[in-house]
CSV table of C-alpha atoms in Angstrom, one decimal:
chain,number,residue,atom,x,y,z
A,1,MET,CA,13.1,28.2,-14.8
A,2,LYS,CA,13.4,26.3,-11.6
A,3,GLN,CA,10.4,26.8,-9.3
A,4,VAL,CA,11.2,28.6,-6.0
A,5,GLN,CA,10.3,26.8,-2.8
A,6,ALA,CA,7.2,28.6,-1.4
A,7,THR,CA,7.6,30.2,2.0
A,8,ALA,CA,4.9,31.6,4.3
A,9,ASN,CA,3.8,35.1,3.6
A,10,TYR,CA,1.5,35.3,6.6
A,11,PRO,CA,2.7,36.5,10.1
A,12,MET,CA,1.1,33.8,12.1
A,13,SER,CA,0.9,30.0,12.5
A,14,GLN,CA,-1.2,27.9,10.1
A,15,GLY,CA,-3.8,27.3,12.7
A,16,ASP,CA,-4.1,30.9,13.6
A,17,LEU,CA,-4.4,31.8,9.9
A,18,LEU,CA,-7.3,29.4,9.5
A,19,LEU,CA,-9.0,30.6,12.7
A,20,THR,CA,-8.6,34.2,11.5
A,21,CYS,CA,-10.2,33.3,8.2
A,22,HIS,CA,-13.1,31.7,9.9
A,23,THR,CA,-13.6,34.6,12.2
A,24,LYS,CA,-13.4,37.2,9.5
A,25,ALA,CA,-15.7,35.2,7.3
A,26,GLY,CA,-18.3,35.6,10.0
A,27,PHE,CA,-17.9,39.4,10.0
A,28,MET,CA,-18.1,39.4,6.2
A,29,ALA,CA,-21.4,37.4,6.3
A,30,ARG,CA,-22.7,40.0,8.8
A,31,ASP,CA,-21.7,42.9,6.6
A,32,ALA,CA,-22.5,41.2,3.3
A,33,ALA,CA,-24.7,44.1,2.2
A,34,ALA,CA,-21.9,46.6,2.7
A,35,PHE,CA,-19.4,44.4,0.8
A,36,ALA,CA,-21.8,44.1,-2.1
A,37,THR,CA,-21.5,47.9,-2.6
A,38,ARG,CA,-17.8,47.2,-3.4
A,39,GLY,CA,-18.5,44.5,-5.9
A,40,VAL,CA,-18.0,41.6,-3.4
A,41,GLY,CA,-21.0,39.5,-3.7
A,42,PRO,CA,-22.2,36.2,-2.0
A,43,ALA,CA,-20.2,34.1,-4.5
A,44,ARG,CA,-16.8,35.5,-3.6
A,45,LEU,CA,-17.6,35.3,0.1
A,46,ALA,CA,-18.7,31.7,-0.2
A,47,ALA,CA,-15.6,30.9,-2.3
A,48,PHE,CA,-13.5,32.4,0.5
A,49,GLU,CA,-15.1,30.1,3.1
A,50,ALA,CA,-14.6,27.1,0.8
A,51,GLN,CA,-11.0,28.1,0.3
A,52,THR,CA,-10.5,28.2,4.0
A,53,ALA,CA,-12.2,24.8,4.5
A,54,ALA,CA,-10.1,23.2,1.7
A,55,ALA,CA,-6.9,24.6,3.3
A,56,ALA,CA,-7.8,23.0,6.6
A,57,LYS,CA,-8.0,19.6,5.0
A,58,LEU,CA,-4.6,19.6,3.5
A,59,PRO,CA,-2.3,17.0,5.2
A,60,SER,CA,0.1,18.2,7.8
A,61,ASP,CA,3.9,17.8,7.7
A,62,GLU,CA,3.5,15.1,10.4
A,63,GLN,CA,1.1,13.1,8.3
A,64,LEU,CA,3.2,13.4,5.1
A,65,ASP,CA,6.3,12.5,7.1
A,66,ASN,CA,4.6,9.4,8.6
A,67,GLN,CA,4.2,7.9,5.2
A,68,LYS,CA,7.8,8.5,4.4
A,69,GLN,CA,9.0,7.1,7.7
A,70,THR,CA,6.9,4.0,7.2
A,71,LEU,CA,8.3,3.3,3.8
A,72,THR,CA,11.9,4.0,5.0
A,73,ALA,CA,11.4,1.4,7.7
A,74,ALA,CA,10.0,-1.0,5.2
A,75,ALA,CA,13.1,-0.6,3.0
A,76,ALA,CA,15.4,-1.2,6.0
A,77,THR,CA,13.5,-4.3,6.9
A,78,GLN,CA,13.7,-5.6,3.3
A,79,ARG,CA,17.5,-5.0,3.3
A,80,GLY,CA,17.7,-7.1,6.4
A,81,VAL,CA,15.9,-9.9,4.6
A,82,VAL,CA,18.5,-9.7,1.8
A,83,GLU,CA,21.4,-9.5,4.2
A,84,SER,CA,20.2,-12.6,6.0
A,85,GLY,CA,19.9,-14.5,2.7
A,86,MET,CA,23.4,-13.3,1.8
A,87,ALA,CA,24.8,-14.5,5.1
A,88,THR,CA,23.4,-18.0,4.5
A,89,VAL,CA,25.0,-18.2,1.1
A,90,MET,CA,28.3,-17.0,2.4
A,91,SER,CA,28.2,-19.5,5.2
A,92,GLN,CA,27.9,-22.3,2.6
A,93,VAL,CA,30.7,-20.8,0.6
A,94,ALA,CA,32.9,-20.5,3.8
A,95,ILE,CA,32.7,-24.3,4.2
A,96,VAL,CA,34.7,-24.6,1.0
A,97,HIS,CA,36.9,-21.5,1.0
A,98,ASP,CA,38.6,-19.7,3.9
A,99,GLU,CA,37.2,-16.2,4.4
A,100,ARG,CA,40.6,-14.7,3.6
A,101,SER,CA,41.0,-16.6,0.3
A,102,PRO,CA,40.6,-14.9,-3.1
A,103,ALA,CA,37.9,-17.4,-4.0
A,104,TYR,CA,35.8,-16.2,-1.0
A,105,LYS,CA,36.5,-12.6,-1.5
A,106,ALA,CA,35.5,-12.8,-5.2
A,107,PHE,CA,31.9,-12.8,-3.9
A,108,GLY,CA,32.4,-9.3,-2.6
A,109,SER,CA,30.3,-9.8,0.5
A,110,GLY,CA,32.8,-8.2,2.8
A,111,GLY,CA,31.8,-4.6,2.4
A,112,LEU,CA,28.1,-5.0,1.6
A,113,TYR,CA,26.9,-4.5,5.1
A,114,ASN,CA,28.3,-0.9,5.1
A,115,ASP,CA,27.3,-0.1,1.5
A,116,SER,CA,24.9,2.7,0.7
A,117,GLU,CA,21.4,1.7,-0.4
A,118,GLY,CA,22.2,1.9,-4.1
A,119,ASP,CA,25.6,0.2,-3.8
A,120,PHE,CA,24.1,-2.6,-1.7
A,121,TYR,CA,21.5,-3.4,-4.4
A,122,VAL,CA,24.0,-3.3,-7.2
A,123,ASN,CA,26.8,-5.2,-5.4
A,124,MET,CA,24.3,-7.8,-4.2
A,125,GLY,CA,23.4,-8.4,-7.9
A,126,HIS,CA,27.1,-9.0,-8.6
A,127,LEU,CA,27.4,-11.4,-5.7
A,128,LEU,CA,24.3,-13.3,-7.0
A,129,ASP,CA,25.7,-13.4,-10.5
A,130,TRP,CA,29.0,-14.9,-9.3
A,131,ALA,CA,27.3,-17.4,-7.0
A,132,THR,CA,25.0,-18.5,-9.8
A,133,ALA,CA,27.9,-19.0,-12.2
A,134,HIS,CA,29.7,-21.2,-9.5
A,135,VAL,CA,26.7,-22.8,-7.8
A,136,ALA,CA,27.9,-26.3,-8.7
A,137,ASP,CA,31.0,-25.8,-6.6
A,138,TYR,CA,28.9,-25.5,-3.5
A,139,ALA,CA,26.1,-27.9,-4.2
A,140,VAL,CA,27.4,-30.3,-1.6
A,141,GLN,CA,27.0,-27.6,1.0
A,142,GLY,CA,23.4,-27.2,0.0
A,143,LEU,CA,23.6,-24.1,-2.3
A,144,THR,CA,21.0,-24.4,-5.0
A,145,PRO,CA,19.9,-22.3,-8.0
A,146,ALA,CA,16.4,-22.0,-6.5
A,147,GLN,CA,18.0,-20.5,-3.3
A,148,LEU,CA,19.8,-17.9,-5.4
A,149,THR,CA,16.8,-17.1,-7.5
A,150,ALA,CA,14.7,-16.5,-4.4
A,151,LEU,CA,17.4,-14.3,-3.0
A,152,ALA,CA,17.5,-12.3,-6.3
A,153,ALA,CA,13.8,-11.8,-6.0
A,154,GLU,CA,14.2,-10.4,-2.5
A,155,ASN,CA,16.9,-8.1,-3.8
A,156,GLU,CA,14.4,-6.8,-6.4
A,157,ARG,CA,11.9,-6.3,-3.7
A,158,TYR,CA,14.5,-4.2,-1.9
A,159,LEU,CA,14.9,-2.0,-5.0
A,160,ALA,CA,11.1,-1.6,-5.1
A,161,ALA,CA,11.0,-0.6,-1.5
A,162,LEU,CA,13.7,2.0,-2.1
A,163,ARG,CA,11.7,3.4,-5.1
A,164,ALA,CA,8.6,3.7,-2.9
A,165,GLN,CA,10.7,5.4,-0.3
A,166,ARG,CA,12.0,8.0,-2.8
A,167,LEU,CA,8.5,8.6,-4.2
A,168,ALA,CA,7.2,9.2,-0.6
A,169,GLU,CA,10.0,11.7,0.0
A,170,SER,CA,9.1,13.5,-3.3
A,171,GLY,CA,5.4,13.4,-2.3
A,172,ARG,CA,6.2,14.9,1.1
A,173,SER,CA,8.1,17.8,-0.5
A,174,ALA,CA,5.3,18.3,-3.1
A,175,GLY,CA,2.6,18.1,-0.4
A,176,THR,CA,4.4,20.7,1.7
A,177,GLN,CA,4.8,23.0,-1.3
A,178,THR,CA,1.2,22.6,-2.3
A,179,ARG,CA,-0.1,23.4,1.2
A,180,GLN,CA,2.2,26.4,1.5
A,181,ILE,CA,1.0,27.8,-1.9
A,182,ALA,CA,-2.6,27.2,-0.8
A,183,LEU,CA,-2.1,29.0,2.5
A,184,ASN,CA,-0.4,31.9,0.9
A,185,ALA,CA,-3.3,32.3,-1.6
A,186,LEU,CA,-5.7,32.1,1.3
A,187,TYR,CA,-3.9,34.8,3.2
A,188,ASP,CA,-3.8,37.0,0.1
A,189,GLU,CA,-7.6,36.7,-0.3
A,190,LEU,CA,-8.0,37.3,3.5
A,191,SER,CA,-5.9,40.5,3.2
A,192,ALA,CA,-7.8,41.7,0.1
A,193,LEU,CA,-11.2,41.2,1.7
A,194,CYS,CA,-10.2,42.7,5.0
A,195,GLY,CA,-8.7,45.7,3.2
A,196,ILE,CA,-12.2,46.2,1.6
A,197,GLY,CA,-13.8,45.8,5.0
A,198,GLN,CA,-11.5,48.4,6.6
A,199,GLY,CA,-12.3,50.8,3.7
A,200,LEU,CA,-16.0,50.3,4.2
A,201,PHE,CA,-16.0,51.3,7.9
A,202,LYS,CA,-13.0,53.5,8.4
A,203,GLN,CA,-15.0,56.7,8.5
A,204,THR,CA,-18.2,55.3,9.9
A,205,ASP,CA,-17.8,52.5,12.5
A,206,VAL,CA,-14.5,52.1,14.4
A,207,SER,CA,-15.7,48.8,15.9
A,208,LYS,CA,-16.4,47.2,12.6
A,209,TYR,CA,-13.2,48.7,11.2
A,210,ASN,CA,-11.3,46.9,13.9
A,211,ASP,CA,-13.0,43.6,13.1
A,212,TYR,CA,-11.2,43.6,9.8
A,213,VAL,CA,-7.7,44.3,11.2
A,214,ILE,CA,-5.6,41.2,10.8
A,215,ASP,CA,-3.7,40.9,14.1
A,216,PRO,CA,-1.3,38.0,14.5
A,217,ALA,CA,-0.8,38.7,18.2
A,218,PRO,CA,-2.7,36.4,20.6
A,219,ARG,CA,-5.5,38.2,22.4
A,220,SER,CA,-5.4,38.3,26.2
A,221,ALA,CA,-7.1,40.0,29.0
A,222,GLY,CA,-3.8,41.7,30.0
A,223,PRO,CA,-2.8,42.4,33.6
A,224,ALA,CA,-5.5,43.4,36.0
A,225,ALA,CA,-5.7,47.2,36.7
A,226,PRO,CA,-4.6,48.2,40.2
A,227,PRO,CA,-7.3,49.4,42.5
A,228,VAL,CA,-7.9,53.1,42.7
A,229,GLY,CA,-7.4,54.9,46.0
């Protein structure tokens, strides 16, 4: 069965969730003796703090996206290198054949600049195969097998750059999914522990009970009370 993309099950931002966890962990440490009466010992409280710390270290979307953007730019730069080499080859061919002639068009260079990434790589391979097969016809214009071999190597580097780009895109998606799953699990544990905390103090201490209410709304002093009289 296809895995469903994880979505946030907590009613606040990631930063507010982590701050809430840190805050509630402080209350739980204060009330550790009371939690122990409900089977929540030091090990679980410590694990909750470790879970919070680990979630805070997960890379952000911006960090994951930066890697993808860097590799996307690298692929575009490498395509430019291949296009430049192709232009040199075709300028040598153009000395022999008019650009409108079937012999020139046989190289298939006309549409390469507008090709998609995959089509560019494949069609560039066709161009190189054709040029290699007819390299002797353009030797006087300086076209050499070594030149074509070097350009073929650049085209393979372009393919490698595209693969790295795709892997980064997949990694970004996986990283986002991993972080969301971790944050959801953290919120689930926060909710469970705070539920225990509320149960402990509901009948005995309203102040401590309120300490375990998970409130996503930002706290503020509110408007000043008008003067009396």
